[in-house]
Short mmCIF file of N, CA and C in Angstrom, two decimals:
data_model
loop_
_atom_site.label_atom_id
_atom_site.label_comp_id
_atom_site.label_asym_id
_atom_site.label_seq_id
_atom_site.Cartn_x
_atom_site.Cartn_y
_atom_site.Cartn_z
N MET P 378 3.26 -16.77 9.17
CA MET P 378 3.38 -15.35 8.91
C MET P 378 3.15 -15.14 7.41
N PRO P 379 2.21 -14.27 7.05
CA PRO P 379 1.95 -14.04 5.62
C PRO P 379 3.12 -13.34 4.93
N ILE P 380 3.23 -13.59 3.64
CA ILE P 380 4.26 -12.97 2.81
C ILE P 380 3.60 -11.96 1.89
N ILE P 381 4.22 -10.80 1.77
CA ILE P 381 3.77 -9.77 0.83
C ILE P 381 4.77 -9.77 -0.32
N LYS P 382 4.28 -10.10 -1.49
CA LYS P 382 5.12 -10.02 -2.69
C LYS P 382 4.89 -8.65 -3.30
N ILE P 383 5.96 -7.89 -3.47
CA ILE P 383 5.87 -6.55 -4.04
C ILE P 383 6.39 -6.62 -5.48
N LEU P 384 5.54 -6.27 -6.42
CA LEU P 384 5.94 -6.28 -7.82
C LEU P 384 6.94 -5.16 -8.07
N PRO P 385 7.78 -5.29 -9.08
CA PRO P 385 8.82 -4.27 -9.32
C PRO P 385 8.25 -2.86 -9.43
N HIS P 386 8.94 -1.93 -8.81
CA HIS P 386 8.62 -0.50 -8.85
C HIS P 386 9.94 0.23 -9.08
N PRO P 387 9.99 1.16 -10.03
CA PRO P 387 11.28 1.78 -10.38
C PRO P 387 12.00 2.47 -9.23
N GLU P 388 11.28 2.94 -8.24
CA GLU P 388 11.91 3.68 -7.14
C GLU P 388 12.03 2.85 -5.87
N TYR P 389 10.96 2.21 -5.45
CA TYR P 389 10.93 1.55 -4.14
C TYR P 389 11.59 0.18 -4.13
N CYS P 390 11.45 -0.59 -5.20
CA CYS P 390 12.09 -1.91 -5.28
C CYS P 390 12.14 -2.33 -6.74
N PRO P 391 13.17 -1.87 -7.45
CA PRO P 391 13.26 -2.09 -8.89
C PRO P 391 13.18 -3.57 -9.31
N GLU P 392 13.66 -4.45 -8.50
CA GLU P 392 13.66 -5.88 -8.83
C GLU P 392 12.40 -6.58 -8.32
N GLY P 393 11.60 -5.88 -7.53
CA GLY P 393 10.51 -6.55 -6.82
C GLY P 393 11.12 -7.27 -5.63
N THR P 394 10.30 -7.67 -4.70
CA THR P 394 10.81 -8.37 -3.52
C THR P 394 9.64 -9.01 -2.78
N SER P 395 9.96 -9.76 -1.75
CA SER P 395 8.96 -10.33 -0.86
C SER P 395 9.39 -10.08 0.57
N VAL P 396 8.42 -9.77 1.41
CA VAL P 396 8.68 -9.57 2.84
C VAL P 396 7.62 -10.32 3.62
N SER P 397 7.94 -10.65 4.85
CA SER P 397 6.94 -11.28 5.71
C SER P 397 6.64 -10.36 6.88
N ALA P 398 5.44 -10.51 7.40
CA ALA P 398 5.00 -9.68 8.53
C ALA P 398 3.93 -10.44 9.28
N PRO P 399 3.79 -10.20 10.56
CA PRO P 399 2.75 -10.88 11.32
C PRO P 399 1.35 -10.48 10.88
N ALA P 400 0.43 -11.43 10.93
CA ALA P 400 -0.98 -11.11 10.71
C ALA P 400 -1.35 -10.00 11.68
N GLY P 401 -2.20 -9.08 11.25
CA GLY P 401 -2.60 -7.96 12.09
C GLY P 401 -1.77 -6.70 11.84
N THR P 402 -0.76 -6.81 10.99
CA THR P 402 0.09 -5.68 10.61
C THR P 402 -0.48 -5.05 9.34
N SER P 403 -0.40 -3.73 9.22
CA SER P 403 -0.84 -3.10 7.96
C SER P 403 0.24 -3.33 6.90
N ILE P 404 -0.18 -3.32 5.65
CA ILE P 404 0.79 -3.46 4.56
C ILE P 404 1.83 -2.35 4.64
N CYS P 405 1.40 -1.13 4.93
CA CYS P 405 2.32 0.00 5.02
C CYS P 405 3.37 -0.23 6.10
N GLU P 406 2.95 -0.65 7.28
CA GLU P 406 3.90 -0.93 8.36
C GLU P 406 4.88 -2.02 7.96
N ALA P 407 4.37 -3.06 7.31
CA ALA P 407 5.22 -4.17 6.90
C ALA P 407 6.28 -3.70 5.90
N LEU P 408 5.88 -2.87 4.95
CA LEU P 408 6.84 -2.36 3.97
C LEU P 408 7.89 -1.50 4.65
N LEU P 409 7.46 -0.58 5.49
CA LEU P 409 8.40 0.30 6.18
C LEU P 409 9.35 -0.48 7.08
N ASP P 410 8.82 -1.49 7.79
CA ASP P 410 9.66 -2.31 8.67
C ASP P 410 10.72 -3.08 7.89
N ASN P 411 10.48 -3.28 6.59
CA ASN P 411 11.41 -4.02 5.75
C ASN P 411 12.16 -3.11 4.78
N HIS P 412 12.28 -1.84 5.14
CA HIS P 412 13.09 -0.86 4.43
C HIS P 412 12.60 -0.56 3.01
N ILE P 413 11.29 -0.67 2.80
CA ILE P 413 10.68 -0.23 1.55
C ILE P 413 9.95 1.06 1.89
N ALA P 414 10.52 2.18 1.49
CA ALA P 414 10.10 3.51 1.97
C ALA P 414 8.89 4.04 1.21
N ILE P 415 7.78 3.32 1.27
CA ILE P 415 6.55 3.79 0.63
C ILE P 415 6.13 5.10 1.28
N GLU P 416 5.60 6.00 0.46
CA GLU P 416 5.12 7.28 1.00
C GLU P 416 3.96 7.04 1.97
N HIS P 417 3.88 7.89 2.98
CA HIS P 417 2.79 7.85 3.96
C HIS P 417 2.70 9.22 4.63
N ALA P 418 2.34 10.20 3.82
CA ALA P 418 2.39 11.61 4.24
C ALA P 418 1.54 11.92 5.46
N CYS P 419 0.47 11.18 5.69
CA CYS P 419 -0.40 11.48 6.83
C CYS P 419 -0.05 10.67 8.07
N ASP P 420 1.09 10.00 8.04
CA ASP P 420 1.51 9.14 9.15
C ASP P 420 0.52 8.03 9.44
N MET P 421 -0.07 7.49 8.38
CA MET P 421 -0.90 6.29 8.44
C MET P 421 -2.22 6.47 9.20
N VAL P 422 -2.86 7.62 9.02
CA VAL P 422 -4.14 7.86 9.70
C VAL P 422 -5.31 7.98 8.71
N CYS P 423 -5.12 7.51 7.49
CA CYS P 423 -6.19 7.49 6.48
C CYS P 423 -6.64 8.91 6.10
N ALA P 424 -5.66 9.82 6.00
CA ALA P 424 -5.99 11.20 5.65
C ALA P 424 -5.36 11.64 4.33
N CYS P 425 -4.75 10.71 3.60
CA CYS P 425 -4.19 11.02 2.29
C CYS P 425 -4.21 9.74 1.46
N THR P 426 -3.63 9.77 0.28
CA THR P 426 -3.61 8.56 -0.55
C THR P 426 -2.19 8.19 -0.98
N THR P 427 -1.19 8.73 -0.31
CA THR P 427 0.18 8.50 -0.77
C THR P 427 0.65 7.06 -0.59
N CYS P 428 -0.01 6.27 0.24
CA CYS P 428 0.38 4.87 0.45
C CYS P 428 -0.49 3.91 -0.36
N HIS P 429 -1.16 4.43 -1.37
CA HIS P 429 -2.04 3.64 -2.24
C HIS P 429 -1.29 2.48 -2.87
N VAL P 430 -1.87 1.28 -2.80
CA VAL P 430 -1.34 0.10 -3.49
C VAL P 430 -2.49 -0.60 -4.20
N VAL P 431 -2.15 -1.44 -5.17
CA VAL P 431 -3.14 -2.27 -5.84
C VAL P 431 -2.85 -3.71 -5.42
N VAL P 432 -3.85 -4.36 -4.87
CA VAL P 432 -3.69 -5.74 -4.42
C VAL P 432 -4.00 -6.65 -5.60
N ARG P 433 -2.97 -7.30 -6.12
CA ARG P 433 -3.11 -8.16 -7.29
C ARG P 433 -3.55 -9.57 -6.91
N VAL P 434 -3.13 -10.05 -5.74
CA VAL P 434 -3.49 -11.39 -5.26
C VAL P 434 -3.69 -11.29 -3.75
N GLY P 435 -4.74 -11.93 -3.24
CA GLY P 435 -4.93 -12.03 -1.79
C GLY P 435 -5.85 -11.00 -1.17
N GLN P 436 -6.64 -10.31 -1.97
CA GLN P 436 -7.55 -9.27 -1.47
C GLN P 436 -8.41 -9.78 -0.31
N ARG P 437 -8.88 -11.01 -0.41
CA ARG P 437 -9.79 -11.55 0.62
C ARG P 437 -9.11 -11.78 1.96
N SER P 438 -7.79 -11.85 1.96
CA SER P 438 -7.07 -12.07 3.20
C SER P 438 -6.93 -10.78 4.02
N LEU P 439 -7.19 -9.64 3.40
CA LEU P 439 -7.03 -8.36 4.07
C LEU P 439 -8.29 -7.97 4.83
N SER P 440 -8.13 -7.05 5.76
CA SER P 440 -9.27 -6.50 6.49
C SER P 440 -10.27 -5.88 5.53
N GLU P 441 -11.51 -5.81 5.94
CA GLU P 441 -12.55 -5.16 5.14
C GLU P 441 -12.25 -3.67 5.02
N MET P 442 -12.58 -3.10 3.89
CA MET P 442 -12.40 -1.67 3.69
C MET P 442 -13.51 -0.92 4.42
N GLU P 443 -13.11 0.08 5.19
CA GLU P 443 -14.09 0.90 5.89
C GLU P 443 -14.42 2.13 5.06
N GLU P 444 -15.49 2.80 5.42
CA GLU P 444 -16.00 3.93 4.63
C GLU P 444 -14.97 5.05 4.46
N GLY P 445 -14.21 5.36 5.50
CA GLY P 445 -13.22 6.43 5.41
C GLY P 445 -12.15 6.13 4.37
N GLU P 446 -11.71 4.88 4.33
CA GLU P 446 -10.72 4.48 3.32
C GLU P 446 -11.33 4.56 1.93
N GLU P 447 -12.54 4.08 1.80
CA GLU P 447 -13.23 4.11 0.51
C GLU P 447 -13.35 5.55 0.00
N ASP P 448 -13.74 6.46 0.87
CA ASP P 448 -13.88 7.87 0.50
C ASP P 448 -12.53 8.47 0.09
N MET P 449 -11.50 8.15 0.85
CA MET P 449 -10.17 8.71 0.56
C MET P 449 -9.62 8.15 -0.74
N LEU P 450 -9.86 6.89 -1.02
CA LEU P 450 -9.34 6.27 -2.23
C LEU P 450 -9.85 6.95 -3.50
N ASP P 451 -11.01 7.56 -3.43
CA ASP P 451 -11.55 8.27 -4.60
C ASP P 451 -10.59 9.33 -5.11
N ARG P 452 -9.66 9.76 -4.27
CA ARG P 452 -8.71 10.81 -4.65
C ARG P 452 -7.38 10.25 -5.16
N ALA P 453 -7.21 8.94 -5.11
CA ALA P 453 -5.92 8.32 -5.47
C ALA P 453 -5.68 8.36 -6.97
N TRP P 454 -4.42 8.54 -7.33
CA TRP P 454 -4.02 8.48 -8.73
C TRP P 454 -4.00 7.01 -9.14
N GLY P 455 -4.56 6.70 -10.32
CA GLY P 455 -4.51 5.34 -10.83
C GLY P 455 -5.40 4.36 -10.10
N LEU P 456 -6.51 4.83 -9.58
CA LEU P 456 -7.42 3.98 -8.82
C LEU P 456 -7.89 2.78 -9.65
N GLU P 457 -7.88 1.61 -9.03
CA GLU P 457 -8.35 0.38 -9.67
C GLU P 457 -9.32 -0.32 -8.72
N PRO P 458 -10.09 -1.29 -9.22
CA PRO P 458 -11.05 -1.98 -8.34
C PRO P 458 -10.41 -2.63 -7.12
N ASP P 459 -9.15 -3.05 -7.21
CA ASP P 459 -8.48 -3.70 -6.09
C ASP P 459 -7.50 -2.77 -5.36
N SER P 460 -7.72 -1.47 -5.47
CA SER P 460 -6.89 -0.50 -4.77
C SER P 460 -7.19 -0.51 -3.28
N ARG P 461 -6.16 -0.27 -2.49
CA ARG P 461 -6.30 -0.12 -1.04
C ARG P 461 -5.30 0.94 -0.58
N LEU P 462 -5.58 1.55 0.56
CA LEU P 462 -4.58 2.36 1.24
C LEU P 462 -3.79 1.36 2.09
N SER P 463 -2.50 1.30 1.87
CA SER P 463 -1.72 0.28 2.57
C SER P 463 -1.71 0.48 4.08
N CYS P 464 -1.96 1.69 4.54
CA CYS P 464 -2.01 1.93 5.98
C CYS P 464 -3.28 1.38 6.62
N GLN P 465 -4.28 1.08 5.80
CA GLN P 465 -5.56 0.59 6.31
C GLN P 465 -5.79 -0.89 6.00
N ALA P 466 -5.00 -1.45 5.11
CA ALA P 466 -5.14 -2.85 4.70
C ALA P 466 -4.35 -3.72 5.68
N ILE P 467 -5.07 -4.41 6.55
CA ILE P 467 -4.45 -5.22 7.60
C ILE P 467 -4.33 -6.66 7.12
N LEU P 468 -3.13 -7.21 7.27
CA LEU P 468 -2.86 -8.57 6.82
C LEU P 468 -3.62 -9.61 7.62
N GLY P 469 -4.13 -10.60 6.89
CA GLY P 469 -4.70 -11.79 7.51
C GLY P 469 -3.65 -12.88 7.50
N LEU P 470 -4.06 -14.11 7.26
CA LEU P 470 -3.12 -15.23 7.30
C LEU P 470 -2.55 -15.61 5.93
N ALA P 471 -3.22 -15.24 4.85
CA ALA P 471 -2.78 -15.64 3.52
C ALA P 471 -1.81 -14.62 2.93
N ASP P 472 -1.00 -15.08 1.99
CA ASP P 472 -0.05 -14.22 1.29
C ASP P 472 -0.79 -13.25 0.36
N VAL P 473 -0.16 -12.12 0.09
CA VAL P 473 -0.72 -11.14 -0.84
C VAL P 473 0.36 -10.69 -1.82
N THR P 474 -0.08 -10.24 -2.98
CA THR P 474 0.81 -9.63 -3.97
C THR P 474 0.29 -8.23 -4.23
N ILE P 475 1.19 -7.25 -4.14
CA ILE P 475 0.79 -5.86 -4.35
C ILE P 475 1.63 -5.20 -5.42
N GLU P 476 1.05 -4.16 -5.98
CA GLU P 476 1.77 -3.29 -6.89
C GLU P 476 1.66 -1.87 -6.34
N ILE P 477 2.78 -1.20 -6.25
CA ILE P 477 2.78 0.20 -5.83
C ILE P 477 2.68 1.04 -7.10
N PRO P 478 1.64 1.87 -7.22
CA PRO P 478 1.51 2.68 -8.43
C PRO P 478 2.74 3.56 -8.66
N LYS P 479 3.00 3.84 -9.90
CA LYS P 479 4.19 4.62 -10.27
C LYS P 479 4.12 6.05 -9.72
N TYR P 480 2.92 6.60 -9.63
CA TYR P 480 2.75 7.98 -9.19
C TYR P 480 1.80 8.06 -8.00
N SER P 481 1.92 9.14 -7.26
CA SER P 481 0.92 9.46 -6.23
C SER P 481 0.51 10.91 -6.44
N ILE P 482 -0.44 11.37 -5.64
CA ILE P 482 -0.89 12.75 -5.78
C ILE P 482 0.08 13.74 -5.15
N ASN P 483 1.08 13.26 -4.44
CA ASN P 483 2.07 14.14 -3.82
C ASN P 483 2.98 14.74 -4.88
N HIS P 484 3.21 16.04 -4.78
CA HIS P 484 4.15 16.70 -5.69
C HIS P 484 5.56 16.66 -5.13
N ALA P 485 5.68 16.44 -3.84
CA ALA P 485 6.99 16.34 -3.18
C ALA P 485 6.97 15.16 -2.23
N LYS P 486 8.08 14.51 -2.07
CA LYS P 486 8.18 13.35 -1.19
C LYS P 486 8.44 13.80 0.23
N GLU P 487 7.86 13.06 1.16
CA GLU P 487 8.08 13.31 2.58
C GLU P 487 9.22 12.39 3.05
N ASN P 488 10.03 12.85 3.97
CA ASN P 488 11.05 11.99 4.57
C ASN P 488 10.60 11.60 5.96
N HIS P 489 10.13 10.36 6.09
CA HIS P 489 9.66 9.88 7.40
C HIS P 489 10.67 8.94 7.98
#
């Protein structure tokens, strides 16, 4: 089972943490299943950028980025070359390290 290392984030996990999830699970689902309340305003259908993460290690282990995700990412705050929408990034077999950006384009948080 791959491990997702989450770098420290002042709101979601101030100390940073690691979680495991089965291959085939999205990063967003894995975080939510492990009580890391990452934003996901569109309910994980690739219609917003609130679940944006930057993959620091393990990019090749994730599913290929599809055109819809690529188009949506153009709207993300703090876009980087290794940015992904966590709802679309499906885990492979290798471990990954992610950083959750400090800000998103949402002005208000959703309670899911």
